[in-house]
């Protein structure tokens, strides 16, 4: 094993059924050594099942799991040398904070003095140095989750698995802990596989994000890649906000080429083909709200009306209704170039072809 592969986690062709439910449907994926990988998807998309297979608490029906290049598919969970943090605080209620953190070291046969020293160090790492003597019930939710984190890192595992560890915390604390965990991960150089259904959390924390839907891997990439170049409409909708506009291809088009799209009412607009398209095929165009170009007149080929203006400080979101009946959201950042559109005013819309991605319509 090369030093570089220490802490690399890979699943290959992972399949897991629960009765008739295919929870994981042939997923191949790797977290590189020292990488923060988020598994992101809606509830029931198979995120936790993948994590439980990596941890060894679920046995896959098919596929292979390697950790630091060692095949662990049939290795017991306690022999995989992983740290784990779950949504609910899993501290032992009858043990002090320090004893909770020292527990995994005790299980590994580390002597009393040594495990206390290491537990204190881990406690300091999560900024709770003075809390060792408390009982878990005497801590807030965020503090308990920090203790759970300290317990997971105390034996310096090369890999940390986390399943929605912040979802029980309120928003402000969650955002603070997101950055804290991210910094800690960098500091320790540990590989993290982090399950979340919250796209903002994934974008904030992860080096790369794996987007899952119905047990299948849709796309894996950096936050920027997923936002700028979603491979399918599901990813486009799930990462950030996207307008979806129905139309038909006006011509055959290869992936990456510019193509005219005929909208309802026969207006033809420009987009970039994200899949091979044949003339007249049903497509959906995805355009980000901040990439729509709007002017306060009705002269353009795509015209509509302002239905609502929602001022939110940093930006104003305009809800626009097109002549075709479709509703789009447009965002204008506050500042020197901010738009100021009157409610119910007429507008025309356009966009750069590279900002509009044409996908084959789902189910077409
Ligand atoms: P996620 O973590 O993305 O919300 P899960 O991996 O928990 O999704 O679940 C994926 C699918 O597998 C869901 O349909 C869920 O109901 C099902 N499932 C998960 N665990 C079990 C189980 N132990 N028994 C039966 N069905 C399960
Ligand atoms: Mg889950």
PDB file of N, CA, C and O in Angstrom, residues 38-98:
ATOM      1  N   UNK A  38     -18.931  14.352   0.298  1.00  0.00           N
ATOM      2  CA  UNK A  38     -20.309  14.360   0.799  1.00  0.00           C
ATOM      3  C   UNK A  38     -21.160  13.443  -0.064  1.00  0.00           C
ATOM      4  O   UNK A  38     -21.024  13.437  -1.286  1.00  0.00           O
ATOM      5  N   UNK A  39     -22.019  12.650   0.578  1.00  0.00           N
ATOM      6  CA  UNK A  39     -23.055  11.904  -0.128  1.00  0.00           C
ATOM      7  C   UNK A  39     -24.338  12.705   0.031  1.00  0.00           C
ATOM      8  O   UNK A  39     -24.837  12.863   1.142  1.00  0.00           O
ATOM      9  N   UNK A  40     -24.837  13.240  -1.068  1.00  0.00           N
ATOM     10  CA  UNK A  40     -25.979  14.159  -1.028  1.00  0.00           C
ATOM     11  C   UNK A  40     -27.127  13.589  -1.853  1.00  0.00           C
ATOM     12  O   UNK A  40     -26.929  13.133  -2.975  1.00  0.00           O
ATOM     13  N   UNK A  41     -28.316  13.634  -1.294  1.00  0.00           N
ATOM     14  CA  UNK A  41     -29.490  13.179  -2.042  1.00  0.00           C
ATOM     15  C   UNK A  41     -30.707  13.321  -1.165  1.00  0.00           C
ATOM     16  O   UNK A  41     -30.583  13.514   0.046  1.00  0.00           O
ATOM     17  N   UNK A  42     -31.896  13.221  -1.761  1.00  0.00           N
ATOM     18  CA  UNK A  42     -33.121  13.320  -0.959  1.00  0.00           C
ATOM     19  C   UNK A  42     -33.249  12.127  -0.014  1.00  0.00           C
ATOM     20  O   UNK A  42     -32.520  11.142  -0.147  1.00  0.00           O
ATOM     21  N   UNK A  43     -34.173  12.226   0.909  1.00  0.00           N
ATOM     22  CA  UNK A  43     -34.422  11.147   1.851  1.00  0.00           C
ATOM     23  C   UNK A  43     -34.757   9.862   1.093  1.00  0.00           C
ATOM     24  O   UNK A  43     -35.517   9.893   0.137  1.00  0.00           O
ATOM     25  N   UNK A  44     -34.149   8.762   1.490  1.00  0.00           N
ATOM     26  CA  UNK A  44     -34.429   7.476   0.857  1.00  0.00           C
ATOM     27  C   UNK A  44     -33.599   7.188  -0.377  1.00  0.00           C
ATOM     28  O   UNK A  44     -33.811   6.197  -1.065  1.00  0.00           O
ATOM     29  N   UNK A  45     -32.607   8.045  -0.668  1.00  0.00           N
ATOM     30  CA  UNK A  45     -31.810   7.846  -1.886  1.00  0.00           C
ATOM     31  C   UNK A  45     -30.668   6.842  -1.700  1.00  0.00           C
ATOM     32  O   UNK A  45     -29.949   6.552  -2.644  1.00  0.00           O
ATOM     33  N   UNK A  46     -30.488   6.336  -0.472  1.00  0.00           N
ATOM     34  CA  UNK A  46     -29.489   5.290  -0.257  1.00  0.00           C
ATOM     35  C   UNK A  46     -28.205   5.745   0.409  1.00  0.00           C
ATOM     36  O   UNK A  46     -27.264   4.954   0.563  1.00  0.00           O
ATOM     37  N   UNK A  47     -28.151   6.988   0.863  1.00  0.00           N
ATOM     38  CA  UNK A  47     -26.934   7.548   1.448  1.00  0.00           C
ATOM     39  C   UNK A  47     -26.486   6.774   2.687  1.00  0.00           C
ATOM     40  O   UNK A  47     -25.338   6.355   2.792  1.00  0.00           O
ATOM     41  N   UNK A  48     -27.417   6.610   3.635  1.00  0.00           N
ATOM     42  CA  UNK A  48     -27.061   5.936   4.886  1.00  0.00           C
ATOM     43  C   UNK A  48     -26.692   4.480   4.639  1.00  0.00           C
ATOM     44  O   UNK A  48     -25.796   3.941   5.293  1.00  0.00           O
ATOM     45  N   UNK A  49     -27.382   3.855   3.699  1.00  0.00           N
ATOM     46  CA  UNK A  49     -27.082   2.444   3.413  1.00  0.00           C
ATOM     47  C   UNK A  49     -25.655   2.302   2.881  1.00  0.00           C
ATOM     48  O   UNK A  49     -24.933   1.384   3.277  1.00  0.00           O
ATOM     49  N   UNK A  50     -25.240   3.207   2.020  1.00  0.00           N
ATOM     50  CA  UNK A  50     -23.863   3.171   1.517  1.00  0.00           C
ATOM     51  C   UNK A  50     -22.884   3.316   2.691  1.00  0.00           C
ATOM     52  O   UNK A  50     -21.914   2.568   2.818  1.00  0.00           O
ATOM     53  N   UNK A  51     -23.196   4.283   3.579  1.00  0.00           N
ATOM     54  CA  UNK A  51     -22.305   4.522   4.718  1.00  0.00           C
ATOM     55  C   UNK A  51     -22.252   3.293   5.647  1.00  0.00           C
ATOM     56  O   UNK A  51     -21.173   2.926   6.132  1.00  0.00           O
ATOM     57  N   UNK A  52     -23.412   2.681   5.860  1.00  0.00           N
ATOM     58  CA  UNK A  52     -23.467   1.505   6.726  1.00  0.00           C
ATOM     59  C   UNK A  52     -22.725   0.315   6.117  1.00  0.00           C
ATOM     60  O   UNK A  52     -22.165  -0.508   6.832  1.00  0.00           O
ATOM     61  N   UNK A  53     -22.725   0.238   4.797  1.00  0.00           N
ATOM     62  CA  UNK A  53     -21.941  -0.808   4.129  1.00  0.00           C
ATOM     63  C   UNK A  53     -20.446  -0.546   4.301  1.00  0.00           C
ATOM     64  O   UNK A  53     -19.669  -1.467   4.552  1.00  0.00           O
ATOM     65  N   UNK A  54     -20.043   0.726   4.190  1.00  0.00           N
ATOM     66  CA  UNK A  54     -18.629   1.070   4.391  1.00  0.00           C
ATOM     67  C   UNK A  54     -18.229   0.759   5.828  1.00  0.00           C
ATOM     68  O   UNK A  54     -17.154   0.218   6.096  1.00  0.00           O
ATOM     69  N   UNK A  55     -19.152   1.083   6.769  1.00  0.00           N
ATOM     70  CA  UNK A  55     -18.864   0.856   8.190  1.00  0.00           C
ATOM     71  C   UNK A  55     -18.864  -0.626   8.549  1.00  0.00           C
ATOM     72  O   UNK A  55     -18.231  -1.024   9.525  1.00  0.00           O
ATOM     73  N   UNK A  56     -19.588  -1.423   7.765  1.00  0.00           N
ATOM     74  CA  UNK A  56     -19.645  -2.855   8.044  1.00  0.00           C
ATOM     75  C   UNK A  56     -20.883  -3.269   8.816  1.00  0.00           C
ATOM     76  O   UNK A  56     -21.011  -4.424   9.200  1.00  0.00           O
ATOM     77  N   UNK A  57     -21.807  -2.338   9.044  1.00  0.00           N
ATOM     78  CA  UNK A  57     -23.041  -2.674   9.760  1.00  0.00           C
ATOM     79  C   UNK A  57     -24.113  -3.228   8.821  1.00  0.00           C
ATOM     80  O   UNK A  57     -25.125  -3.748   9.266  1.00  0.00           O
ATOM     81  N   UNK A  58     -23.934  -3.043   7.533  1.00  0.00           N
ATOM     82  CA  UNK A  58     -24.779  -3.696   6.536  1.00  0.00           C
ATOM     83  C   UNK A  58     -23.865  -4.487   5.607  1.00  0.00           C
ATOM     84  O   UNK A  58     -22.746  -4.057   5.321  1.00  0.00           O
ATOM     85  N   UNK A  59     -24.373  -5.645   5.140  1.00  0.00           N
ATOM     86  CA  UNK A  59     -23.604  -6.470   4.217  1.00  0.00           C
ATOM     87  C   UNK A  59     -24.143  -6.259   2.811  1.00  0.00           C
ATOM     88  O   UNK A  59     -25.332  -6.464   2.576  1.00  0.00           O
ATOM     89  N   UNK A  60     -23.308  -5.828   1.886  1.00  0.00           N
ATOM     90  CA  UNK A  60     -23.813  -5.609   0.522  1.00  0.00           C
ATOM     91  C   UNK A  60     -24.218  -6.923  -0.151  1.00  0.00           C
ATOM     92  O   UNK A  60     -23.665  -7.975   0.165  1.00  0.00           O
ATOM     93  N   UNK A  61     -25.192  -6.837  -1.058  1.00  0.00           N
ATOM     94  CA  UNK A  61     -25.579  -8.006  -1.852  1.00  0.00           C
ATOM     95  C   UNK A  61     -24.548  -8.262  -2.947  1.00  0.00           C
ATOM     96  O   UNK A  61     -24.367  -9.384  -3.390  1.00  0.00           O
ATOM     97  N   UNK A  62     -23.941  -7.200  -3.417  1.00  0.00           N
ATOM     98  CA  UNK A  62     -22.899  -7.328  -4.435  1.00  0.00           C
ATOM     99  C   UNK A  62     -21.972  -6.133  -4.303  1.00  0.00           C
ATOM    100  O   UNK A  62     -22.349  -5.091  -3.769  1.00  0.00           O
ATOM    101  N   UNK A  63     -20.758  -6.307  -4.791  1.00  0.00           N
ATOM    102  CA  UNK A  63     -19.804  -5.199  -4.797  1.00  0.00           C
ATOM    103  C   UNK A  63     -18.698  -5.401  -3.782  1.00  0.00           C
ATOM    104  O   UNK A  63     -18.696  -6.368  -3.013  1.00  0.00           O
ATOM    105  N   UNK A  64     -17.778  -4.459  -3.781  1.00  0.00           N
ATOM    106  CA  UNK A  64     -16.550  -4.579  -3.038  1.00  0.00           C
ATOM    107  C   UNK A  64     -16.275  -3.256  -2.349  1.00  0.00           C
ATOM    108  O   UNK A  64     -16.563  -2.192  -2.891  1.00  0.00           O
ATOM    109  N   UNK A  65     -15.739  -3.313  -1.143  1.00  0.00           N
ATOM    110  CA  UNK A  65     -15.383  -2.105  -0.394  1.00  0.00           C
ATOM    111  C   UNK A  65     -13.920  -2.206  -0.003  1.00  0.00           C
ATOM    112  O   UNK A  65     -13.495  -3.222   0.557  1.00  0.00           O
ATOM    113  N   UNK A  66     -13.154  -1.162  -0.291  1.00  0.00           N
ATOM    114  CA  UNK A  66     -11.756  -1.147   0.154  1.00  0.00           C
ATOM    115  C   UNK A  66     -11.498   0.103   0.990  1.00  0.00           C
ATOM    116  O   UNK A  66     -12.074   1.166   0.740  1.00  0.00           O
ATOM    117  N   UNK A  67     -10.677  -0.059   2.017  1.00  0.00           N
ATOM    118  CA  UNK A  67     -10.230   1.063   2.839  1.00  0.00           C
ATOM    119  C   UNK A  67      -8.705   1.001   2.888  1.00  0.00           C
ATOM    120  O   UNK A  67      -8.148  -0.052   3.193  1.00  0.00           O
ATOM    121  N   UNK A  68      -8.067   2.094   2.559  1.00  0.00           N
ATOM    122  CA  UNK A  68      -6.601   2.118   2.442  1.00  0.00           C
ATOM    123  C   UNK A  68      -6.109   0.950   1.586  1.00  0.00           C
ATOM    124  O   UNK A  68      -5.133   0.287   1.917  1.00  0.00           O
ATOM    125  N   UNK A  69      -6.834   0.689   0.498  1.00  0.00           N
ATOM    126  CA  UNK A  69      -6.499  -0.369  -0.468  1.00  0.00           C
ATOM    127  C   UNK A  69      -6.633  -1.791   0.074  1.00  0.00           C
ATOM    128  O   UNK A  69      -6.244  -2.738  -0.581  1.00  0.00           O
ATOM    129  N   UNK A  70      -7.209  -1.937   1.268  1.00  0.00           N
ATOM    130  CA  UNK A  70      -7.449  -3.276   1.804  1.00  0.00           C
ATOM    131  C   UNK A  70      -8.912  -3.628   1.552  1.00  0.00           C
ATOM    132  O   UNK A  70      -9.802  -2.829   1.838  1.00  0.00           O
ATOM    133  N   UNK A  71      -9.155  -4.835   1.017  1.00  0.00           N
ATOM    134  CA  UNK A  71     -10.533  -5.278   0.802  1.00  0.00           C
ATOM    135  C   UNK A  71     -11.153  -5.608   2.159  1.00  0.00           C
ATOM    136  O   UNK A  71     -10.707  -6.539   2.836  1.00  0.00           O
ATOM    137  N   UNK A  72     -12.164  -4.818   2.564  1.00  0.00           N
ATOM    138  CA  UNK A  72     -12.783  -5.024   3.879  1.00  0.00           C
ATOM    139  C   UNK A  72     -14.224  -5.535   3.756  1.00  0.00           C
ATOM    140  O   UNK A  72     -14.953  -5.545   4.748  1.00  0.00           O
ATOM    141  N   UNK A  73     -14.609  -5.945   2.543  1.00  0.00           N
ATOM    142  CA  UNK A  73     -16.011  -6.306   2.294  1.00  0.00           C
ATOM    143  C   UNK A  73     -16.543  -7.283   3.350  1.00  0.00           C
ATOM    144  O   UNK A  73     -17.687  -7.188   3.771  1.00  0.00           O
ATOM    145  N   UNK A  74     -15.707  -8.226   3.788  1.00  0.00           N
ATOM    146  CA  UNK A  74     -16.204  -9.173   4.790  1.00  0.00           C
ATOM    147  C   UNK A  74     -15.453  -9.057   6.120  1.00  0.00           C
ATOM    148  O   UNK A  74     -15.392 -10.011   6.892  1.00  0.00           O
ATOM    149  N   UNK A  75     -14.915  -7.864   6.385  1.00  0.00           N
ATOM    150  CA  UNK A  75     -14.212  -7.615   7.649  1.00  0.00           C
ATOM    151  C   UNK A  75     -15.217  -7.047   8.664  1.00  0.00           C
ATOM    152  O   UNK A  75     -16.088  -6.254   8.308  1.00  0.00           O
ATOM    153  N   UNK A  76     -15.105  -7.469   9.933  1.00  0.00           N
ATOM    154  CA  UNK A  76     -16.015  -6.982  10.973  1.00  0.00           C
ATOM    155  C   UNK A  76     -15.873  -5.469  11.158  1.00  0.00           C
ATOM    156  O   UNK A  76     -14.783  -4.926  10.991  1.00  0.00           O
ATOM    157  N   UNK A  77     -16.986  -4.780  11.530  1.00  0.00           N
ATOM    158  CA  UNK A  77     -16.945  -3.307  11.684  1.00  0.00           C
ATOM    159  C   UNK A  77     -15.806  -2.845  12.592  1.00  0.00           C
ATOM    160  O   UNK A  77     -15.101  -1.893  12.252  1.00  0.00           O
ATOM    161  N   UNK A  78     -15.628  -3.496  13.729  1.00  0.00           N
ATOM    162  CA  UNK A  78     -14.622  -3.036  14.700  1.00  0.00           C
ATOM    163  C   UNK A  78     -13.189  -3.240  14.203  1.00  0.00           C
ATOM    164  O   UNK A  78     -12.249  -2.737  14.794  1.00  0.00           O
ATOM    165  N   UNK A  79     -13.047  -3.988  13.113  1.00  0.00           N
ATOM    166  CA  UNK A  79     -11.707  -4.191  12.556  1.00  0.00           C
ATOM    167  C   UNK A  79     -11.452  -3.314  11.334  1.00  0.00           C
ATOM    168  O   UNK A  79     -10.455  -3.480  10.644  1.00  0.00           O
ATOM    169  N   UNK A  80     -12.361  -2.389  11.048  1.00  0.00           N
ATOM    170  CA  UNK A  80     -12.160  -1.525   9.877  1.00  0.00           C
ATOM    171  C   UNK A  80     -11.445  -0.219  10.241  1.00  0.00           C
ATOM    172  O   UNK A  80     -11.107   0.563   9.360  1.00  0.00           O
ATOM    173  N   UNK A  81     -11.285   0.029  11.529  1.00  0.00           N
ATOM    174  CA  UNK A  81     -10.568   1.210  12.019  1.00  0.00           C
ATOM    175  C   UNK A  81     -11.143   2.525  11.490  1.00  0.00           C
ATOM    176  O   UNK A  81     -10.444   3.361  10.927  1.00  0.00           O
ATOM    177  N   UNK A  82     -12.462   2.675  11.702  1.00  0.00           N
ATOM    178  CA  UNK A  82     -13.152   3.879  11.239  1.00  0.00           C
ATOM    179  C   UNK A  82     -13.666   4.663  12.428  1.00  0.00           C
ATOM    180  O   UNK A  82     -14.035   4.075  13.444  1.00  0.00           O
ATOM    181  N   UNK A  83     -13.720   5.971  12.304  1.00  0.00           N
ATOM    182  CA  UNK A  83     -14.424   6.789  13.278  1.00  0.00           C
ATOM    183  C   UNK A  83     -15.829   7.050  12.768  1.00  0.00           C
ATOM    184  O   UNK A  83     -16.028   7.149  11.558  1.00  0.00           O
ATOM    185  N   UNK A  84     -16.796   7.128  13.679  1.00  0.00           N
ATOM    186  CA  UNK A  84     -18.178   7.333  13.231  1.00  0.00           C
ATOM    187  C   UNK A  84     -18.929   8.326  14.094  1.00  0.00           C
ATOM    188  O   UNK A  84     -18.816   8.296  15.320  1.00  0.00           O
ATOM    189  N   UNK A  85     -19.695   9.210  13.446  1.00  0.00           N
ATOM    190  CA  UNK A  85     -20.564  10.146  14.165  1.00  0.00           C
ATOM    191  C   UNK A  85     -21.934  10.118  13.484  1.00  0.00           C
ATOM    192  O   UNK A  85     -22.025  10.245  12.265  1.00  0.00           O
ATOM    193  N   UNK A  86     -22.973   9.940  14.299  1.00  0.00           N
ATOM    194  CA  UNK A  86     -24.336   9.841  13.759  1.00  0.00           C
ATOM    195  C   UNK A  86     -25.157  11.056  14.145  1.00  0.00           C
ATOM    196  O   UNK A  86     -24.722  11.897  14.923  1.00  0.00           O
ATOM    197  N   UNK A  87     -26.384  11.083  13.610  1.00  0.00           N
ATOM    198  CA  UNK A  87     -27.271  12.218  13.860  1.00  0.00           C
ATOM    199  C   UNK A  87     -27.585  12.381  15.337  1.00  0.00           C
ATOM    200  O   UNK A  87     -27.517  13.469  15.889  1.00  0.00           O
ATOM    201  N   UNK A  88     -27.961  11.278  15.968  1.00  0.00           N
ATOM    202  CA  UNK A  88     -28.303  11.368  17.387  1.00  0.00           C
ATOM    203  C   UNK A  88     -27.042  11.184  18.215  1.00  0.00           C
ATOM    204  O   UNK A  88     -26.159  10.409  17.861  1.00  0.00           O
ATOM    205  N   UNK A  89     -26.993  11.909  19.303  1.00  0.00           N
ATOM    206  CA  UNK A  89     -25.830  11.827  20.168  1.00  0.00           C
ATOM    207  C   UNK A  89     -25.808  10.436  20.774  1.00  0.00           C
ATOM    208  O   UNK A  89     -26.757  10.031  21.429  1.00  0.00           O
ATOM    209  N   UNK A  90     -24.752   9.738  20.528  1.00  0.00           N
ATOM    210  CA  UNK A  90     -24.692   8.348  20.964  1.00  0.00           C
ATOM    211  C   UNK A  90     -23.739   8.197  22.141  1.00  0.00           C
ATOM    212  O   UNK A  90     -23.054   7.202  22.281  1.00  0.00           O
ATOM    213  N   UNK A  91     -23.710   9.218  23.007  1.00  0.00           N
ATOM    214  CA  UNK A  91     -22.822   9.145  24.169  1.00  0.00           C
ATOM    215  C   UNK A  91     -23.423   8.228  25.227  1.00  0.00           C
ATOM    216  O   UNK A  91     -24.641   8.096  25.325  1.00  0.00           O
ATOM    217  N   UNK A  92     -22.562   7.619  26.044  1.00  0.00           N
ATOM    218  CA  UNK A  92     -23.031   6.805  27.162  1.00  0.00           C
ATOM    219  C   UNK A  92     -23.465   7.757  28.272  1.00  0.00           C
ATOM    220  O   UNK A  92     -22.642   8.512  28.794  1.00  0.00           O
ATOM    221  N   UNK A  93     -24.750   7.733  28.655  1.00  0.00           N
ATOM    222  CA  UNK A  93     -25.266   8.740  29.591  1.00  0.00           C
ATOM    223  C   UNK A  93     -24.681   8.632  30.996  1.00  0.00           C
ATOM    224  O   UNK A  93     -24.613   9.623  31.714  1.00  0.00           O
ATOM    225  N   UNK A  94     -24.236   7.441  31.376  1.00  0.00           N
ATOM    226  CA  UNK A  94     -23.745   7.223  32.744  1.00  0.00           C
ATOM    227  C   UNK A  94     -22.244   7.456  32.873  1.00  0.00           C
ATOM    228  O   UNK A  94     -21.679   7.268  33.928  1.00  0.00           O
ATOM    229  N   UNK A  95     -21.590   7.850  31.770  1.00  0.00           N
ATOM    230  CA  UNK A  95     -20.139   8.086  31.823  1.00  0.00           C
ATOM    231  C   UNK A  95     -19.855   9.573  31.671  1.00  0.00           C
ATOM    232  O   UNK A  95     -20.558  10.269  30.939  1.00  0.00           O
ATOM    233  N   UNK A  96     -18.801  10.035  32.330  1.00  0.00           N
ATOM    234  CA  UNK A  96     -18.394  11.424  32.163  1.00  0.00           C
ATOM    235  C   UNK A  96     -17.962  11.647  30.711  1.00  0.00           C
ATOM    236  O   UNK A  96     -17.707  10.689  29.967  1.00  0.00           O
ATOM    237  N   UNK A  97     -17.879  12.910  30.339  1.00  0.00           N
ATOM    238  CA  UNK A  97     -17.430  13.265  29.003  1.00  0.00           C
ATOM    239  C   UNK A  97     -16.063  12.652  28.706  1.00  0.00           C
ATOM    240  O   UNK A  97     -15.849  12.029  27.661  1.00  0.00           O
ATOM    241  N   UNK A  98     -15.149  12.782  29.654  1.00  0.00           N
ATOM    242  CA  UNK A  98     -13.798  12.271  29.422  1.00  0.00           C
ATOM    243  C   UNK A  98     -13.797  10.750  29.264  1.00  0.00           C
ATOM    244  O   UNK A  98     -13.120  10.210  28.374  1.00  0.00           O
TER     245      UNK A  98
END
